[in-house]
Short mmCIF file of N, CA and C in Angstrom, two decimals:
data_model
loop_
_atom_site.label_atom_id
_atom_site.label_comp_id
_atom_site.label_asym_id
_atom_site.label_seq_id
_atom_site.Cartn_x
_atom_site.Cartn_y
_atom_site.Cartn_z
N UNK P 1 37.14 21.15 11.43
CA UNK P 1 38.14 22.20 11.58
C UNK P 1 39.34 21.65 12.34
N UNK P 2 40.50 22.23 12.04
CA UNK P 2 41.69 21.78 12.75
C UNK P 2 41.72 22.38 14.15
N UNK P 3 42.59 21.83 14.98
CA UNK P 3 42.64 22.22 16.40
C UNK P 3 42.96 23.70 16.57
N UNK P 4 43.87 24.24 15.77
CA UNK P 4 44.23 25.65 15.91
C UNK P 4 43.02 26.56 15.65
N UNK P 5 42.24 26.22 14.64
CA UNK P 5 41.06 27.02 14.32
C UNK P 5 40.03 26.94 15.43
N UNK P 6 39.75 25.74 15.91
CA UNK P 6 38.78 25.57 16.99
C UNK P 6 39.23 26.32 18.24
N UNK P 7 40.50 26.20 18.59
CA UNK P 7 41.02 26.86 19.78
C UNK P 7 40.97 28.38 19.64
N UNK P 8 41.29 28.89 18.45
CA UNK P 8 41.23 30.34 18.22
C UNK P 8 39.80 30.84 18.36
N UNK P 9 38.85 30.14 17.73
CA UNK P 9 37.45 30.55 17.79
C UNK P 9 36.90 30.45 19.21
N UNK P 10 37.29 29.42 19.94
CA UNK P 10 36.86 29.27 21.33
C UNK P 10 37.41 30.41 22.19
N UNK P 11 38.65 30.77 21.96
CA UNK P 11 39.25 31.87 22.69
C UNK P 11 38.53 33.18 22.40
N UNK P 12 38.19 33.42 21.15
CA UNK P 12 37.46 34.64 20.77
C UNK P 12 36.09 34.65 21.43
N UNK P 13 35.40 33.52 21.39
CA UNK P 13 34.07 33.42 22.00
C UNK P 13 34.15 33.69 23.50
N UNK P 14 35.14 33.12 24.17
CA UNK P 14 35.26 33.32 25.62
C UNK P 14 35.59 34.78 25.96
N UNK P 15 36.38 35.41 25.14
CA UNK P 15 36.69 36.83 25.36
C UNK P 15 35.42 37.66 25.22
N UNK P 16 34.63 37.40 24.19
CA UNK P 16 33.38 38.13 23.98
C UNK P 16 32.39 37.86 25.11
N UNK P 17 32.29 36.62 25.53
CA UNK P 17 31.37 36.26 26.61
C UNK P 17 31.76 36.97 27.90
N UNK P 18 33.05 37.03 28.19
CA UNK P 18 33.52 37.75 29.37
C UNK P 18 33.13 39.21 29.32
N UNK P 19 33.26 39.81 28.15
CA UNK P 19 32.86 41.22 27.98
C UNK P 19 31.36 41.38 28.17
N UNK P 20 30.59 40.48 27.59
CA UNK P 20 29.13 40.56 27.72
C UNK P 20 28.69 40.37 29.17
N UNK P 21 29.37 39.48 29.89
CA UNK P 21 29.06 39.28 31.31
C UNK P 21 29.40 40.54 32.10
N UNK P 22 30.53 41.15 31.80
CA UNK P 22 30.95 42.37 32.47
C UNK P 22 29.93 43.50 32.22
N UNK P 23 29.38 43.53 31.03
CA UNK P 23 28.38 44.54 30.68
C UNK P 23 27.01 44.22 31.28
N UNK P 24 26.85 42.99 31.78
CA UNK P 24 25.57 42.58 32.33
C UNK P 24 24.57 42.12 31.28
N UNK P 25 25.05 41.85 30.10
CA UNK P 25 24.16 41.43 29.02
C UNK P 25 23.78 39.97 29.13
N UNK P 26 24.68 39.14 29.67
CA UNK P 26 24.39 37.73 29.88
C UNK P 26 24.88 37.32 31.26
N UNK P 27 24.31 36.23 31.77
CA UNK P 27 24.72 35.76 33.09
C UNK P 27 25.66 34.57 33.02
N UNK P 28 25.33 33.60 32.22
CA UNK P 28 26.11 32.37 32.18
C UNK P 28 27.18 32.37 31.11
N UNK P 29 27.94 31.30 31.10
CA UNK P 29 28.97 31.10 30.09
C UNK P 29 28.64 29.83 29.31
N UNK P 30 28.14 29.98 28.08
CA UNK P 30 27.77 28.79 27.31
C UNK P 30 28.94 27.92 26.87
N UNK P 31 30.17 28.40 27.08
CA UNK P 31 31.32 27.59 26.67
C UNK P 31 31.86 26.71 27.80
N UNK P 32 31.23 26.77 28.98
CA UNK P 32 31.67 25.90 30.08
C UNK P 32 31.53 24.45 29.65
N UNK P 33 32.57 23.69 29.84
CA UNK P 33 32.58 22.29 29.44
C UNK P 33 33.19 22.05 28.07
N UNK P 34 33.40 23.10 27.31
CA UNK P 34 34.05 22.95 26.01
C UNK P 34 35.56 23.08 26.23
N UNK P 35 36.28 22.06 25.90
CA UNK P 35 37.72 22.04 26.13
C UNK P 35 38.47 22.43 24.85
N UNK P 36 39.63 23.01 25.06
CA UNK P 36 40.51 23.29 23.92
C UNK P 36 40.98 21.96 23.33
N UNK P 37 41.13 21.91 22.03
CA UNK P 37 41.63 20.70 21.38
C UNK P 37 43.16 20.68 21.43
N UNK P 38 43.74 19.54 21.66
CA UNK P 38 45.21 19.49 21.63
C UNK P 38 45.69 19.68 20.19
N UNK P 39 46.62 20.59 20.04
CA UNK P 39 47.16 20.86 18.70
C UNK P 39 48.21 19.80 18.37
N UNK P 40 48.23 19.35 17.13
CA UNK P 40 49.26 18.38 16.74
C UNK P 40 50.64 19.04 16.80
N UNK P 41 51.68 18.27 17.04
CA UNK P 41 53.03 18.85 17.10
C UNK P 41 53.42 19.44 15.74
N UNK P 42 54.17 20.53 15.79
CA UNK P 42 54.64 21.17 14.56
C UNK P 42 55.81 20.36 14.02
N UNK P 43 55.61 19.75 12.88
CA UNK P 43 56.64 18.89 12.30
C UNK P 43 57.35 19.58 11.12
N UNK P 44 57.12 20.88 10.95
CA UNK P 44 57.80 21.59 9.87
C UNK P 44 59.28 21.72 10.19
N UNK P 45 60.09 21.72 9.17
CA UNK P 45 61.53 21.81 9.35
C UNK P 45 62.07 22.92 8.44
N UNK P 46 63.15 23.50 8.87
CA UNK P 46 63.81 24.51 8.05
C UNK P 46 64.36 23.84 6.79
N UNK P 47 64.46 24.63 5.73
CA UNK P 47 65.04 24.11 4.50
C UNK P 47 66.54 23.88 4.69
N UNK P 48 67.04 22.87 4.02
CA UNK P 48 68.48 22.59 4.04
C UNK P 48 69.19 23.63 3.17
N UNK P 49 70.50 23.79 3.39
CA UNK P 49 71.29 24.77 2.64
C UNK P 49 71.18 24.57 1.13
N UNK P 50 71.20 23.31 0.68
CA UNK P 50 71.10 23.07 -0.77
C UNK P 50 69.72 23.46 -1.30
N UNK P 51 68.68 23.33 -0.47
CA UNK P 51 67.34 23.75 -0.89
C UNK P 51 67.27 25.28 -0.97
N UNK P 52 67.89 25.96 -0.03
CA UNK P 52 67.93 27.43 -0.05
C UNK P 52 68.68 27.90 -1.30
N UNK P 53 69.83 27.27 -1.58
CA UNK P 53 70.60 27.65 -2.77
C UNK P 53 69.79 27.43 -4.04
N UNK P 54 69.04 26.34 -4.12
CA UNK P 54 68.20 26.08 -5.29
C UNK P 54 67.09 27.11 -5.40
N UNK P 55 66.58 27.56 -4.28
CA UNK P 55 65.53 28.58 -4.27
C UNK P 55 66.04 29.88 -4.88
N UNK P 56 67.26 30.29 -4.52
CA UNK P 56 67.82 31.54 -5.04
C UNK P 56 68.09 31.44 -6.55
N UNK P 57 68.28 30.23 -7.07
CA UNK P 57 68.55 30.06 -8.50
C UNK P 57 67.30 30.02 -9.36
N UNK P 58 66.13 29.94 -8.75
CA UNK P 58 64.90 29.86 -9.54
C UNK P 58 64.71 31.11 -10.39
N UNK P 59 64.14 30.92 -11.56
CA UNK P 59 63.88 32.02 -12.48
C UNK P 59 62.50 32.62 -12.16
N UNK P 60 62.49 33.48 -11.15
CA UNK P 60 61.25 34.14 -10.73
C UNK P 60 61.52 35.64 -10.63
N UNK P 61 60.45 36.40 -10.47
CA UNK P 61 60.57 37.86 -10.38
C UNK P 61 61.40 38.26 -9.16
N UNK P 62 62.06 39.40 -9.29
CA UNK P 62 62.87 39.92 -8.20
C UNK P 62 62.04 40.13 -6.93
N UNK P 63 60.77 40.50 -7.10
CA UNK P 63 59.88 40.71 -5.95
C UNK P 63 59.79 39.45 -5.09
N UNK P 64 59.60 38.29 -5.73
CA UNK P 64 59.49 37.04 -4.99
C UNK P 64 60.81 36.68 -4.30
N UNK P 65 61.92 36.85 -5.03
CA UNK P 65 63.22 36.55 -4.44
C UNK P 65 63.49 37.46 -3.24
N UNK P 66 63.10 38.72 -3.35
CA UNK P 66 63.30 39.66 -2.25
C UNK P 66 62.50 39.23 -1.03
N UNK P 67 61.25 38.85 -1.23
CA UNK P 67 60.42 38.38 -0.14
C UNK P 67 61.04 37.15 0.52
N UNK P 68 61.44 36.18 -0.28
CA UNK P 68 62.03 34.96 0.25
C UNK P 68 63.30 35.27 1.05
N UNK P 69 64.14 36.17 0.51
CA UNK P 69 65.39 36.53 1.17
C UNK P 69 65.11 37.20 2.52
N UNK P 70 64.13 38.10 2.54
CA UNK P 70 63.80 38.78 3.80
C UNK P 70 63.24 37.79 4.82
N UNK P 71 62.40 36.88 4.37
CA UNK P 71 61.86 35.88 5.29
C UNK P 71 62.97 35.00 5.84
N UNK P 72 63.87 34.59 4.97
CA UNK P 72 64.97 33.70 5.38
C UNK P 72 65.92 34.40 6.34
N UNK P 73 66.34 35.63 6.01
CA UNK P 73 67.36 36.30 6.80
C UNK P 73 66.83 36.91 8.09
N UNK P 74 65.55 37.27 8.13
CA UNK P 74 65.01 37.92 9.31
C UNK P 74 64.28 36.98 10.26
N UNK P 75 63.86 35.83 9.76
CA UNK P 75 63.02 34.91 10.52
C UNK P 75 61.68 35.55 10.89
N UNK P 76 61.31 36.60 10.18
CA UNK P 76 60.02 37.26 10.41
C UNK P 76 58.92 36.45 9.75
N UNK P 77 57.70 36.65 10.21
CA UNK P 77 56.56 35.99 9.58
C UNK P 77 56.22 36.74 8.29
N UNK P 78 55.61 36.05 7.36
CA UNK P 78 55.29 36.64 6.07
C UNK P 78 54.41 37.86 6.22
N UNK P 79 53.41 37.82 7.11
CA UNK P 79 52.52 38.97 7.25
C UNK P 79 53.27 40.20 7.76
N UNK P 80 54.31 40.01 8.57
CA UNK P 80 55.10 41.13 9.05
C UNK P 80 55.91 41.75 7.92
N UNK P 81 56.51 40.92 7.10
CA UNK P 81 57.32 41.42 5.98
C UNK P 81 56.42 42.11 4.96
N UNK P 82 55.25 41.54 4.71
CA UNK P 82 54.36 42.13 3.71
C UNK P 82 53.77 43.46 4.16
N UNK P 83 53.81 43.76 5.46
CA UNK P 83 53.32 45.04 5.98
C UNK P 83 54.33 46.16 5.82
N UNK P 84 55.56 45.84 5.48
CA UNK P 84 56.61 46.85 5.42
C UNK P 84 56.46 47.76 4.22
N UNK P 85 56.86 49.01 4.39
CA UNK P 85 57.01 49.97 3.30
C UNK P 85 58.50 50.12 3.03
N UNK P 86 58.86 50.66 1.89
CA UNK P 86 60.26 50.87 1.56
C UNK P 86 60.93 51.71 2.64
N UNK P 87 60.22 52.71 3.16
CA UNK P 87 60.79 53.58 4.20
C UNK P 87 61.13 52.79 5.46
N UNK P 88 60.40 51.70 5.72
CA UNK P 88 60.69 50.87 6.89
C UNK P 88 62.01 50.14 6.72
N UNK P 89 62.37 49.82 5.49
CA UNK P 89 63.59 49.07 5.23
C UNK P 89 64.82 49.95 5.19
N UNK P 90 64.65 51.19 4.73
CA UNK P 90 65.78 52.09 4.54
C UNK P 90 65.34 53.49 4.94
N UNK P 91 65.11 53.73 6.24
CA UNK P 91 64.52 55.00 6.67
C UNK P 91 65.34 56.23 6.32
N UNK P 92 66.67 56.13 6.25
CA UNK P 92 67.48 57.30 5.94
C UNK P 92 67.30 57.76 4.50
N UNK P 93 66.74 56.94 3.63
CA UNK P 93 66.52 57.32 2.23
C UNK P 93 65.22 58.10 2.06
N UNK P 94 64.35 58.06 3.05
CA UNK P 94 63.08 58.77 2.92
C UNK P 94 63.32 60.26 3.07
N UNK P 95 62.36 61.05 2.61
CA UNK P 95 62.48 62.50 2.67
C UNK P 95 62.58 63.00 4.10
N UNK P 96 63.17 64.18 4.25
CA UNK P 96 63.33 64.76 5.58
C UNK P 96 61.98 64.98 6.23
N UNK P 97 61.84 64.50 7.42
CA UNK P 97 60.61 64.74 8.18
C UNK P 97 59.44 63.87 7.80
N UNK P 98 59.60 62.95 6.86
CA UNK P 98 58.46 62.12 6.49
C UNK P 98 58.30 61.00 7.51
N UNK P 99 57.06 60.63 7.75
CA UNK P 99 56.75 59.58 8.71
C UNK P 99 55.95 58.50 8.03
N UNK P 100 56.09 57.23 8.47
CA UNK P 100 55.24 56.17 7.94
C UNK P 100 53.78 56.46 8.25
N UNK P 101 52.90 55.71 7.62
CA UNK P 101 51.46 55.94 7.79
C UNK P 101 51.02 55.91 9.24
N UNK P 102 51.70 55.15 10.07
CA UNK P 102 51.29 55.06 11.47
C UNK P 102 51.62 56.34 12.24
N UNK P 103 52.35 57.27 11.61
CA UNK P 103 52.64 58.54 12.25
C UNK P 103 53.85 58.52 13.17
N UNK P 104 54.68 57.50 13.08
CA UNK P 104 55.86 57.44 13.92
C UNK P 104 56.99 56.82 13.10
N UNK P 105 58.20 57.18 13.47
CA UNK P 105 59.35 56.61 12.76
C UNK P 105 59.47 55.14 13.11
N UNK P 106 59.86 54.37 12.13
CA UNK P 106 60.08 52.95 12.36
C UNK P 106 61.19 52.48 11.45
N UNK P 107 61.63 51.28 11.64
CA UNK P 107 62.65 50.71 10.78
C UNK P 107 62.69 49.23 10.98
N UNK P 108 62.88 48.50 9.92
CA UNK P 108 62.95 47.05 10.01
C UNK P 108 64.29 46.69 10.60
N UNK P 109 64.27 46.00 11.71
CA UNK P 109 65.50 45.69 12.42
C UNK P 109 65.98 44.27 12.18
N UNK P 110 65.21 43.49 11.43
CA UNK P 110 65.55 42.09 11.25
C UNK P 110 64.87 41.21 12.27
N UNK P 111 64.17 41.81 13.22
CA UNK P 111 63.42 41.06 14.21
C UNK P 111 61.94 41.14 13.86
N UNK P 112 61.18 40.11 14.16
CA UNK P 112 59.74 40.18 13.89
C UNK P 112 59.12 41.35 14.62
N UNK P 113 58.19 42.02 13.96
CA UNK P 113 57.49 43.14 14.56
C UNK P 113 56.50 42.64 15.59
N UNK P 114 56.22 43.46 16.61
CA UNK P 114 55.23 43.03 17.60
C UNK P 114 53.85 42.93 16.98
N UNK P 115 52.98 42.06 17.49
CA UNK P 115 51.64 41.93 16.95
C UNK P 115 50.91 43.27 16.97
N UNK P 116 50.15 43.54 15.92
CA UNK P 116 49.38 44.75 15.84
C UNK P 116 50.19 45.96 15.39
N UNK P 117 51.44 45.76 15.00
CA UNK P 117 52.26 46.90 14.61
C UNK P 117 52.08 47.32 13.17
N UNK P 118 51.43 46.50 12.39
CA UNK P 118 51.19 46.84 10.98
C UNK P 118 49.97 47.74 10.90
N UNK P 119 50.12 48.95 10.34
CA UNK P 119 48.96 49.85 10.26
C UNK P 119 47.89 49.30 9.35
N UNK P 120 46.65 49.56 9.67
CA UNK P 120 45.53 49.12 8.83
C UNK P 120 45.37 49.97 7.62
#
């Protein structure tokens, strides 16, 4: 497994173990001595302007181009953009008094949404 996966799983295990210790279900911590793995440096780079222009010229469905455009212009993560409803993008176009599934008004501001903000 890569370092990010190992570190995520170790973090989850330690959180659960802490909860179990708090509940009195276990005494020790079996993860003592297990170190987080150093993650390799992120070597990804933004696309160059000519690459972006070539992307917009591709013969693909409007849905894909819309997703790419939103990702590019907002710098949001894909999972955040994919959680959006049309009402989130253009709230004034929705019916009077209608609310998103989460039960509160929202709107895509061009900034990444906080973690956990996408309704299940």
